[in-house]
Short mmCIF file of C-alpha atoms in Angstrom, two decimals:
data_model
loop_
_atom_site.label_atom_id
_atom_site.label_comp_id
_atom_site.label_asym_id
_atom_site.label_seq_id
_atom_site.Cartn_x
_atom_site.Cartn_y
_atom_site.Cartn_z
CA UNK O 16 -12.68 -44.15 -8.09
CA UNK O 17 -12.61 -44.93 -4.51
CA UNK O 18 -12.63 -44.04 -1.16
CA UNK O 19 -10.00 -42.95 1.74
CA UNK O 20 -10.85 -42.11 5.27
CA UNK O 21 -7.20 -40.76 6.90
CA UNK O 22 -8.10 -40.44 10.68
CA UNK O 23 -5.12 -37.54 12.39
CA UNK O 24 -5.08 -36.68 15.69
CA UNK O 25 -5.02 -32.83 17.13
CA UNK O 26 -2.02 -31.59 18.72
CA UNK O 27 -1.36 -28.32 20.57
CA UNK O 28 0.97 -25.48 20.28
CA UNK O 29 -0.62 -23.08 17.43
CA UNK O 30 -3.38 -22.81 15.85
CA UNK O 31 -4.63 -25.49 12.82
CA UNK O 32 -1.90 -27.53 13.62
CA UNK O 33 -2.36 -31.82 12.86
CA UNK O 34 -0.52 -34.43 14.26
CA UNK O 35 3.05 -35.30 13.59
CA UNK O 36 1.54 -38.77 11.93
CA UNK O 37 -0.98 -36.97 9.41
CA UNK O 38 -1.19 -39.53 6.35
CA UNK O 39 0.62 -38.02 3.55
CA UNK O 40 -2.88 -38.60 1.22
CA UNK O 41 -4.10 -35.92 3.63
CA UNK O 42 -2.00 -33.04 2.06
CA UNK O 43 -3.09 -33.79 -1.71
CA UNK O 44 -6.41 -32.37 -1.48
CA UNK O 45 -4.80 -28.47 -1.49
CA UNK O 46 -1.65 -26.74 -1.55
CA UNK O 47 -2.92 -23.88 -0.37
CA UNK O 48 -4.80 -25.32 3.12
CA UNK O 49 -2.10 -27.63 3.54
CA UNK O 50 0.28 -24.94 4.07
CA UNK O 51 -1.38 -23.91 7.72
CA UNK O 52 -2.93 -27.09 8.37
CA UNK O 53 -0.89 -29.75 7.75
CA UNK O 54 2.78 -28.87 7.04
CA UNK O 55 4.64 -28.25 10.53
CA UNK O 56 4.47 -30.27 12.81
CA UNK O 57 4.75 -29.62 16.69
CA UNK O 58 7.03 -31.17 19.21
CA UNK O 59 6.86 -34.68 19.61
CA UNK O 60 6.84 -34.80 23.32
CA UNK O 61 3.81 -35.93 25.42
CA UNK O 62 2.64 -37.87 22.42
CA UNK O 63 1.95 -41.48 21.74
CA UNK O 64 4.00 -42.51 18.76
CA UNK O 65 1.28 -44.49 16.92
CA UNK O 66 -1.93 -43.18 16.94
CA UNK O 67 -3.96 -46.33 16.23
CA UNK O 68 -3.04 -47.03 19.78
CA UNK O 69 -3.54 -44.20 21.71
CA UNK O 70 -6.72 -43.70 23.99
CA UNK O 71 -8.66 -40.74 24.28
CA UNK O 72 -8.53 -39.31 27.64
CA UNK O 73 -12.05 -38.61 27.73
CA UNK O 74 -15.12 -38.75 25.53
CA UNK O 75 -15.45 -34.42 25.92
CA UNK O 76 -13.49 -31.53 25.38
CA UNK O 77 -9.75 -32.18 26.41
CA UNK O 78 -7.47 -29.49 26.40
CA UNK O 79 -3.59 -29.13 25.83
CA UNK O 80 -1.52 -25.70 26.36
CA UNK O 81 0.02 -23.79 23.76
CA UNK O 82 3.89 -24.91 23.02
CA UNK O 83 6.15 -21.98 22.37
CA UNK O 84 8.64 -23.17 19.95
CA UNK O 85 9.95 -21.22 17.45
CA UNK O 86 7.71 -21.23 15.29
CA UNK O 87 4.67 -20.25 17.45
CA UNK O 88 7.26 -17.08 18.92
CA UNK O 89 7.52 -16.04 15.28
CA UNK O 90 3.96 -16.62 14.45
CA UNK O 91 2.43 -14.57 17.96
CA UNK O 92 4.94 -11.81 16.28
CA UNK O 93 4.01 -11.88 12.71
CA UNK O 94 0.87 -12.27 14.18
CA UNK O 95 1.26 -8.70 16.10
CA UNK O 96 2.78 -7.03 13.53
CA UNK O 97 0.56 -7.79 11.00
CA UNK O 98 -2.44 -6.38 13.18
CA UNK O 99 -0.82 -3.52 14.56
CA UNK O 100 0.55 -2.42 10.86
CA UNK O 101 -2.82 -3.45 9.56
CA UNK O 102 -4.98 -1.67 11.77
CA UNK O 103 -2.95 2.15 11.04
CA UNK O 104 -3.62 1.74 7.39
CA UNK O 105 -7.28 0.98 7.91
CA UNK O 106 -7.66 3.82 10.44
CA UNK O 107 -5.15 6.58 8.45
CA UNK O 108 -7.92 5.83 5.31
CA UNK O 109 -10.92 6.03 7.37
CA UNK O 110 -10.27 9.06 8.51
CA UNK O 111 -10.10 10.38 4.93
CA UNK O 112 -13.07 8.49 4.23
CA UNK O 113 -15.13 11.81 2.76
CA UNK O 114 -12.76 12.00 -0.19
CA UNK O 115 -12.02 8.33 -0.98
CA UNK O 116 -10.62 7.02 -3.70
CA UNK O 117 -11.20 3.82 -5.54
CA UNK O 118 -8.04 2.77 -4.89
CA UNK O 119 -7.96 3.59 -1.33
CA UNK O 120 -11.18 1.87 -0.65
CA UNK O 121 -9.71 -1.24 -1.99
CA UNK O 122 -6.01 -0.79 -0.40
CA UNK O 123 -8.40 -0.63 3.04
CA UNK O 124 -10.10 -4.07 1.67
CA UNK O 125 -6.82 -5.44 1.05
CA UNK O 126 -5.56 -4.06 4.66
CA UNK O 127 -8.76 -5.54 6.30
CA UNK O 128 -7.97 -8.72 4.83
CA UNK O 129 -4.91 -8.85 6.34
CA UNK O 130 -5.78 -7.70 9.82
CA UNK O 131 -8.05 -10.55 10.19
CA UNK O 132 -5.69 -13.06 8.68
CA UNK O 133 -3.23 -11.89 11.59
CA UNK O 134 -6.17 -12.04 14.33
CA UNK O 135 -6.76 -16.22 13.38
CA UNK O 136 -3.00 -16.67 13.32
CA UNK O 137 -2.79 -16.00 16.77
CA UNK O 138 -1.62 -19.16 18.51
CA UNK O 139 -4.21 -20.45 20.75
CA UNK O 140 -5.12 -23.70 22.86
CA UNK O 141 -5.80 -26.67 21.30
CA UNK O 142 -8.07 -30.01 22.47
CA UNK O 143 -6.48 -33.32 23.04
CA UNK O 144 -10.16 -34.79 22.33
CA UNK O 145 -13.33 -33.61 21.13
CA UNK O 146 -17.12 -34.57 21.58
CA UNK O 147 -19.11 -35.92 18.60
CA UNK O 148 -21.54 -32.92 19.51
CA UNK O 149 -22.76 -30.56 17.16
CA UNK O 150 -20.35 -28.01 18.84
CA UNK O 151 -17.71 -30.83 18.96
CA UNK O 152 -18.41 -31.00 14.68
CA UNK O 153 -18.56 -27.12 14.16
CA UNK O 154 -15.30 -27.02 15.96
CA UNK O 155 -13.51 -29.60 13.41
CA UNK O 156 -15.29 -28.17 10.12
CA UNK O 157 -14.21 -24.58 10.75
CA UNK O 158 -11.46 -23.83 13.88
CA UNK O 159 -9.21 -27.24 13.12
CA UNK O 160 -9.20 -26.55 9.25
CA UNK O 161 -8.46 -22.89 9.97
CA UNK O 162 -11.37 -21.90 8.10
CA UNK O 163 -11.53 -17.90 9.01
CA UNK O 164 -7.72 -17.52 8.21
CA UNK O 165 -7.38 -19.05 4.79
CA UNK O 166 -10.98 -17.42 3.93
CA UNK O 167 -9.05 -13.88 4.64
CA UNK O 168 -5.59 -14.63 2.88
CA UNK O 169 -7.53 -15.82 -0.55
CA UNK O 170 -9.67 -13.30 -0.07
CA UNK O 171 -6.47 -10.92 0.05
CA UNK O 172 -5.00 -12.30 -2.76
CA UNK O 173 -7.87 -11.30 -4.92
CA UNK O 174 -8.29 -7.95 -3.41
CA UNK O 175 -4.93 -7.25 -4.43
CA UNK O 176 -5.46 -8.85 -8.33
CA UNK O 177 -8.31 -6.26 -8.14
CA UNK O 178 -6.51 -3.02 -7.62
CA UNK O 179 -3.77 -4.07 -10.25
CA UNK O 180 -6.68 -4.06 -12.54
CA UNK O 181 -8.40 -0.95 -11.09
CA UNK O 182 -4.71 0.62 -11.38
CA UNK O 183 -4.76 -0.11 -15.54
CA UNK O 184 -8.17 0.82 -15.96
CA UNK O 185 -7.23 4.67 -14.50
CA UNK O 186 -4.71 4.65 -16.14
CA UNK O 187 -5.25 3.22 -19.55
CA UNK O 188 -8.75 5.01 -19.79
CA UNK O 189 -8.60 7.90 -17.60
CA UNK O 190 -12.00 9.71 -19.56
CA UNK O 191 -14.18 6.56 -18.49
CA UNK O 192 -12.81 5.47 -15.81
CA UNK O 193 -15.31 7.78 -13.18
CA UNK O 194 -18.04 6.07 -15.09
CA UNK O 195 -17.00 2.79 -15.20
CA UNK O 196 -15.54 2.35 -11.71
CA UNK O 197 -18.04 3.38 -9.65
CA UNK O 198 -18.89 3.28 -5.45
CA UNK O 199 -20.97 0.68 -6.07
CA UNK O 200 -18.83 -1.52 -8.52
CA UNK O 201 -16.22 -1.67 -6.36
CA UNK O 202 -17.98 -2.58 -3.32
CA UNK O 203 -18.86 -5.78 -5.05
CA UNK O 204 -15.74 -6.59 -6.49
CA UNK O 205 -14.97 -6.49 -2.44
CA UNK O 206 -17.58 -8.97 -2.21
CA UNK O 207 -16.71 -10.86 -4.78
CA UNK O 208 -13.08 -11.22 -3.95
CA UNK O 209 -14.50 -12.58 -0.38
CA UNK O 210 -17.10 -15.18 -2.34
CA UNK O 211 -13.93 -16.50 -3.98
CA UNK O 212 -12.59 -16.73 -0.43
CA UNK O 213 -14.97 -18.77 1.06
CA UNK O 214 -15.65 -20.99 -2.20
CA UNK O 215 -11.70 -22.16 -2.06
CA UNK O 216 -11.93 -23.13 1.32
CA UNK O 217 -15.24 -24.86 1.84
CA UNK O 218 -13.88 -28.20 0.88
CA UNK O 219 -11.95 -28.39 4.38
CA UNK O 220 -16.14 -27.91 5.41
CA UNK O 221 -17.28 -30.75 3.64
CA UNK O 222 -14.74 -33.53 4.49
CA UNK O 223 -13.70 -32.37 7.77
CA UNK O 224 -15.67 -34.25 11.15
CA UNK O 225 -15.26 -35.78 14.33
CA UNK O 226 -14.25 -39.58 14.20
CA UNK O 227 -16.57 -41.27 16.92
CA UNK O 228 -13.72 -43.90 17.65
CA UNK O 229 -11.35 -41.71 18.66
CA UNK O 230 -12.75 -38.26 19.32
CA UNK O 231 -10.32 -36.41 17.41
CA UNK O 232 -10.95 -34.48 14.03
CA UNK O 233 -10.49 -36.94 10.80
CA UNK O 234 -11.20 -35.72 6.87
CA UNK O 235 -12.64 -38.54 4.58
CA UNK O 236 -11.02 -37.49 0.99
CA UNK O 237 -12.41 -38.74 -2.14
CA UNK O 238 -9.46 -40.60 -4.60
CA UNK O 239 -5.78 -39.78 -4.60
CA UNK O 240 -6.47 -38.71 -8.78
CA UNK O 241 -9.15 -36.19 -7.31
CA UNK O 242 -7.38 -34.41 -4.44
CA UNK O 243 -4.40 -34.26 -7.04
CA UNK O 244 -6.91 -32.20 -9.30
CA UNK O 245 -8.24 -30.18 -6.62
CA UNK O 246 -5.08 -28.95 -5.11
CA UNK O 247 -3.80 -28.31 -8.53
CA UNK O 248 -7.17 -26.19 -9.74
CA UNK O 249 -6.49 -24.50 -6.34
CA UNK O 250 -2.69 -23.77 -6.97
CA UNK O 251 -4.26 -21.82 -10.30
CA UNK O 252 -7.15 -20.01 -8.55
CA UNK O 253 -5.01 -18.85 -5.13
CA UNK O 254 -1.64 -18.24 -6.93
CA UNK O 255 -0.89 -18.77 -10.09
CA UNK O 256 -3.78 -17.07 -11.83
CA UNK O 257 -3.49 -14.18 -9.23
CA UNK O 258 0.32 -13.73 -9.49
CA UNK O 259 0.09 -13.81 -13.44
CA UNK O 260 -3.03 -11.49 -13.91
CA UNK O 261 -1.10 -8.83 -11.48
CA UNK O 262 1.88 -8.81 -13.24
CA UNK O 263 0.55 -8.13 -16.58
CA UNK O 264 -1.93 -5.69 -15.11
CA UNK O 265 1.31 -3.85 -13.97
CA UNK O 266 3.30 -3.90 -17.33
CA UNK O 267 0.77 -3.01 -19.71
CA UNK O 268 0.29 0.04 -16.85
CA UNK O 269 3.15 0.66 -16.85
CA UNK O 270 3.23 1.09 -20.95
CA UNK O 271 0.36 2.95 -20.53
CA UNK O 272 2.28 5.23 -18.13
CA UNK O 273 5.10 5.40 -20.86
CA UNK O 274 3.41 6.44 -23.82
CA UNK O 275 1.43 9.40 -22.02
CA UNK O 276 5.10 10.81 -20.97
CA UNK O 277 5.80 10.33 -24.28
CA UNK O 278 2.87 12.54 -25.36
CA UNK O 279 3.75 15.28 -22.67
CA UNK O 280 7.46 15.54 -25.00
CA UNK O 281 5.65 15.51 -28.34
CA UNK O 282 3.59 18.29 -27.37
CA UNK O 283 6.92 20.61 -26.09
CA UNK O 284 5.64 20.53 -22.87
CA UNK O 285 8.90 22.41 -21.25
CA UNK O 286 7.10 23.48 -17.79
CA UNK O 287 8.90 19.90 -15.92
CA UNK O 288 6.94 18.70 -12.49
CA UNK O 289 5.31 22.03 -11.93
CA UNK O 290 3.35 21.39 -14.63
CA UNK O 291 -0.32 19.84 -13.34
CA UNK O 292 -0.58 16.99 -15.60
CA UNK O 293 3.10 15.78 -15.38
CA UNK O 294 2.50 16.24 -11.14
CA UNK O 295 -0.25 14.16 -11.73
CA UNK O 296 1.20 11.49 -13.94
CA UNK O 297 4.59 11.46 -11.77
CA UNK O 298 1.65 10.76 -8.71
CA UNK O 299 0.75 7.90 -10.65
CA UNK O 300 4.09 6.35 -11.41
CA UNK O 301 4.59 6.66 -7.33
CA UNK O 302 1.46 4.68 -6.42
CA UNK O 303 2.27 2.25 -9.57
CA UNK O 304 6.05 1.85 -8.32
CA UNK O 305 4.27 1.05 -4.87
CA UNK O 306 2.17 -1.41 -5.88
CA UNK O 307 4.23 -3.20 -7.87
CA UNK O 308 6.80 -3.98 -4.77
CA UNK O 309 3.00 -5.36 -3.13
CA UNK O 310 2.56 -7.39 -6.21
CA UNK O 311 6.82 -8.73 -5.53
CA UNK O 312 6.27 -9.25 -2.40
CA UNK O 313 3.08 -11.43 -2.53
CA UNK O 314 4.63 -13.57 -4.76
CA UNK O 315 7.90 -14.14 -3.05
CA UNK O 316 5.86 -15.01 0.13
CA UNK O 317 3.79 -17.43 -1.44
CA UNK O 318 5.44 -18.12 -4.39
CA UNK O 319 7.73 -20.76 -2.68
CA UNK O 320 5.46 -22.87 -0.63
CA UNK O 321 2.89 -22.49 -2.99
CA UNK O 322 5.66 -24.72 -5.58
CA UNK O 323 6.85 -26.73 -2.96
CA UNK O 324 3.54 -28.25 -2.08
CA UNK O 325 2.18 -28.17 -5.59
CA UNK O 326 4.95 -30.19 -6.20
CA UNK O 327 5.21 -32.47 -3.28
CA UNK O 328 1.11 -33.14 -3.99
CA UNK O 329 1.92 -34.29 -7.69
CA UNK O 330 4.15 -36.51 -5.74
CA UNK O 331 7.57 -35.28 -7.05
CA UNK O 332 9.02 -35.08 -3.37
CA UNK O 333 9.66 -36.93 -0.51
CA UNK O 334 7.46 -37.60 2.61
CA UNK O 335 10.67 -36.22 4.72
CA UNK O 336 10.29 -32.50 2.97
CA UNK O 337 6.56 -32.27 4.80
CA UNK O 338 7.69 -31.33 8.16
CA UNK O 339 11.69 -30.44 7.27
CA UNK O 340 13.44 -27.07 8.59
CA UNK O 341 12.73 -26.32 4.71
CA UNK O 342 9.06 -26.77 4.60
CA UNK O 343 8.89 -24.45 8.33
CA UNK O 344 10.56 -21.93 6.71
CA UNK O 345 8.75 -21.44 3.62
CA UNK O 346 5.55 -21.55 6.22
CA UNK O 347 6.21 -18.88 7.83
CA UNK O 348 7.89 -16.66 5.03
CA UNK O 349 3.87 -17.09 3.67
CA UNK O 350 2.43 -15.85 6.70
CA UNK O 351 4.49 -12.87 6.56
CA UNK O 352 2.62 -11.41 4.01
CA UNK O 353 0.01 -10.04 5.90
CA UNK O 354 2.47 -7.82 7.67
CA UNK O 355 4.46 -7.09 4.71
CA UNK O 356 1.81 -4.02 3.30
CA UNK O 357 1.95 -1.30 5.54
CA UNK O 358 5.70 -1.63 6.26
CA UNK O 359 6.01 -1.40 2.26
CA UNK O 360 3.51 1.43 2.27
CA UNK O 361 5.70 3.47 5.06
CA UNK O 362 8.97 3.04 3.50
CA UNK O 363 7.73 3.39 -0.68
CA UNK O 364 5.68 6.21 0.33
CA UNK O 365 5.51 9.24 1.68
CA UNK O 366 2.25 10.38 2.04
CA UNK O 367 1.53 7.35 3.85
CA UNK O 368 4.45 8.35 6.15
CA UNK O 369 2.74 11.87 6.56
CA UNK O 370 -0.63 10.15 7.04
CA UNK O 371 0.73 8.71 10.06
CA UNK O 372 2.58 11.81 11.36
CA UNK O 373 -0.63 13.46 11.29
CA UNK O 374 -2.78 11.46 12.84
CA UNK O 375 -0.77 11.35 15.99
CA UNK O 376 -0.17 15.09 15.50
CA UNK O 377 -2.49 17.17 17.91
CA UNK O 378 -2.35 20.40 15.25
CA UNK O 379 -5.82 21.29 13.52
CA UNK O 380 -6.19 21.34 9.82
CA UNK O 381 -5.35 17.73 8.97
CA UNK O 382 -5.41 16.78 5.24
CA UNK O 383 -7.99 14.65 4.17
CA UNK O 384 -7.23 14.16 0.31
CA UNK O 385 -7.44 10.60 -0.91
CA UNK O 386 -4.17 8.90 0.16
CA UNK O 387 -3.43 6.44 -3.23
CA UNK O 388 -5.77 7.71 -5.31
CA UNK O 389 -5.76 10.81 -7.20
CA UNK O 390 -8.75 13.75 -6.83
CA UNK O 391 -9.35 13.54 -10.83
CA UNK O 392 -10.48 10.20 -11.24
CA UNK O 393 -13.56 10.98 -9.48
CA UNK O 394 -15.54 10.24 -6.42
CA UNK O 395 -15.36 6.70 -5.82
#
C-alpha cells in the first residue's frame, strides 16, 4: 500500500469543474463523482499549460468568470428545466397533500431530489486561488467536489429503487399493504435514501483540501488498488444495484398485475372497465406503465457514463476518452435526468396533465384525490 498526493488546479466556467491537467489517478477513486468533477474539461485559454509552474496570483480568494461554452449553455438549460419541471410536480402534490398517497409522497421525494440536483448544477463563478482558511478548506471539501449535487442525484436514485418496491408491495399484497407501509415508514425510507446519499459522497470530504503551495484545491488518494475498489463498490451502490433491484421490482409487478387479470376472467367477470376492481387494476397498470419509462430512462441517462468510467477506472481505456466529445456527451445525457420526470409524467399521464390544468385554472372545486396512488391502499 502506498500513498499519492495528485495536486489539480481550479478552473472556471461551471460548476465542480478541475483543471484540464487533472492526473488520471484522480478519476479512480469513483465513477460516479468523477462524472461532474473531473470528466470535462473547460477551455484551455488563459491557462498556463503546466501547472507545476504556474504562480498563484494571490495568497486569497481569486476569482475567474463563468465561460459559456456549450456545455455550460446546455447545463444553465437542463439546469432550468429541471427546476421549473421539478418544482410543478412538487407543488401539483402538495396541494393534494390531505389525501396523499404513499406513492405520491415518494414521487414528491423523488421530484425534490431532483429540483435540488438542478439548483447545484447551475453554473456559477469559480476561484483562480483559494486561502488555506477554514472557509478557504470548507470551500474545497464541499463546493469544488460538488458535494450538495451528487448528495441529491444518489439520493434520487434510491428514492426511485424505493417506489419500485413500494409499487410491488401494493400490488403483490394489497390486504397488508395499509399496515405495512405506513406514514411513518415511508418517511424514513426518505431518510434513509438521503443517508445513502451523503455516505457515497463523503469520501470527496475526507481527501479533498487546500494545498498550501499553491492555493488551489488538491485530493490526497490512498493506492491506485484502493480507489479501483472504491469506485467499483460505488458503481454497485449508485447504479448497478439500483438499476437491477428496479427492474425486477417492475417484472415481478408486473406478473403480479397479470395473474389478478387473470383472476377477474376466471371468475366471468363480463362487466369490462366499468367494473370497480378492473378500473382500479387498469389505474394500476397506468401508474406501473409510468414508472417503468422512469425506471428506462434513469438507466439510459446513467447507464452510459456510469460504464464508460467504470471502465476507463479499471483502466481498460485511454487517457484521451477523459475529456473527448464522447465523454461530454455522455456527461450531460446524465444530468438530464433530473429533468427527464415531470416531462415523462405530462406526456405518460393524464391526470398529471389535468393536475396542471387545474392548478392554473381559476374555477372552484379542484380535485384533490391522490395523484399516483390509489384511495384503497390507505392513508399513507
Amino acid at each position: 500500500m502506498f500513498e499519492e498526493e495528485v495536486t489539480t488546479q481550479i478552473p472556471g466556467g461551471y460548476s465542480g469543474s478541475r483543471d484540464q491537467l487533472t492526473t488520471p489517478l484522480e478519476v479512480i477513486l469513483s465513477s460516479s463523482s468523477a462524472i461532474f468533477q473531473d470528466c470535462l474539461a473547460p477551455s484551455s485559454d488563459g491557462y498556463e499549460s503546466d501547472i507545476s509552474t504556474k504562480v498563484p496570483l494571490s495568497s486569497g480568494w481569486t476569482w475567474q468568470a463563468i465561460t459559456w461554452s456549450w456545455w455550460s449553455i446546455l447545463q444553465m438549460f437542463t439546469a432550468m428545466l429541471g427546476i421549473v419541471g421539478n418544482s410543478l410536480v412538487i407543488i401539483v402534490l402538495f396541494t393534494r397533500r390531505q389525501l396523499s398517497r404513499s406513492t405520491d409522497t415518494l414521487i414528491g421525494a423523488l421530484a425534490a431530489a431532483d429540483l435540488l440536483a438542478s439548483v447545484f448544477m447551475i453554473p456559477h463563478p469559480m476561484p483562480r486561488t483559494v486561502p488555506s482558511s477554514v472557509l478557504g478548506q470548507l470551500y474545497c471539501k464541499v463546493v469544488y467536489t460538488s458535494m450538495f449535487l451528487w448528495i441529491s442525484f444518489n439520493a434520487s436514485i434510491f428514492t426511485l429503487t424505493a417506489i419500485a418496491v413500494e409499487r410491488y408491495i401494493a400490488v403483490a399484497y394489497p390486504f397488508h399493504f395499509k399496515n405495512f407501509i405506513t406514514r411513518k415508514r415511508v418517511v424514513i425510507v426518505i431518510t434513509c435514501s438521503w443517508i445513502m446519499g451523503f455516505i457515497t459522497t463523503i469520501f470527496e470530504f475526507k481527501t479533498t483540501y487546500v494545498d498550501n503551495s499553491s492555493n488551489h484545491c488538491s485530493s490526497l488518494f490512498l493506492s491506485k488498488d484502493t480507489q479501483m475498489l472504491m469506485g467499483t463498490i460505488l458503481f454497485l451502490l449508485v447504479f448497478v444495484i439500483p438499476a437491477l433491484l428496479s427492474l425486477t421490482m417492475q417484472a415481478m409487478t408486473a406478473h403480479a398485475l397479470y395473474r389478478q387479470s387473470l383472476v377477474f376472467r376466471k371468475e366471468g367477470n363480463q362487466e369490462g372497465r366499468s367494473n370497480p376492481s378492473a378500473r382500479h387494476l387498469e389505474a394500476r397498470k397506468r401508474v406501473l406503465q409510468m414508472l417503468f419509462i422512469v425506471v428506462l430512462i434513469f438507466i439510459i441517462c446513467w447507464g452510459p457514463s456510469q460504464c464508460f468510467y467504470f471502465t476507463f477506472n479499471l483502466g481498460l481505456l485511454p487517457d484521451s476518452y477523459w475529456y473527448s466529445p464522447l465523454s461530454n456527451a455522455l456527461v450531460l445525457l446524465s444530468f438530464g435526468n433530473s429533468c427527464a420526470n415531470p416531462i415523462i409524467y405530462t406526456i405518460r399521464y393524464p391526470e398529471f396533465r389535468e393536475a396542471i390544468r387545474e392548478l392554473f385554472s381559476a374555477k372552484k372545486g379542484k380535485s384533490r384525490a391522490p395523484l399516483f396512488s390509489e384511495r384503497t391502499e390507505g392513508n399513507v
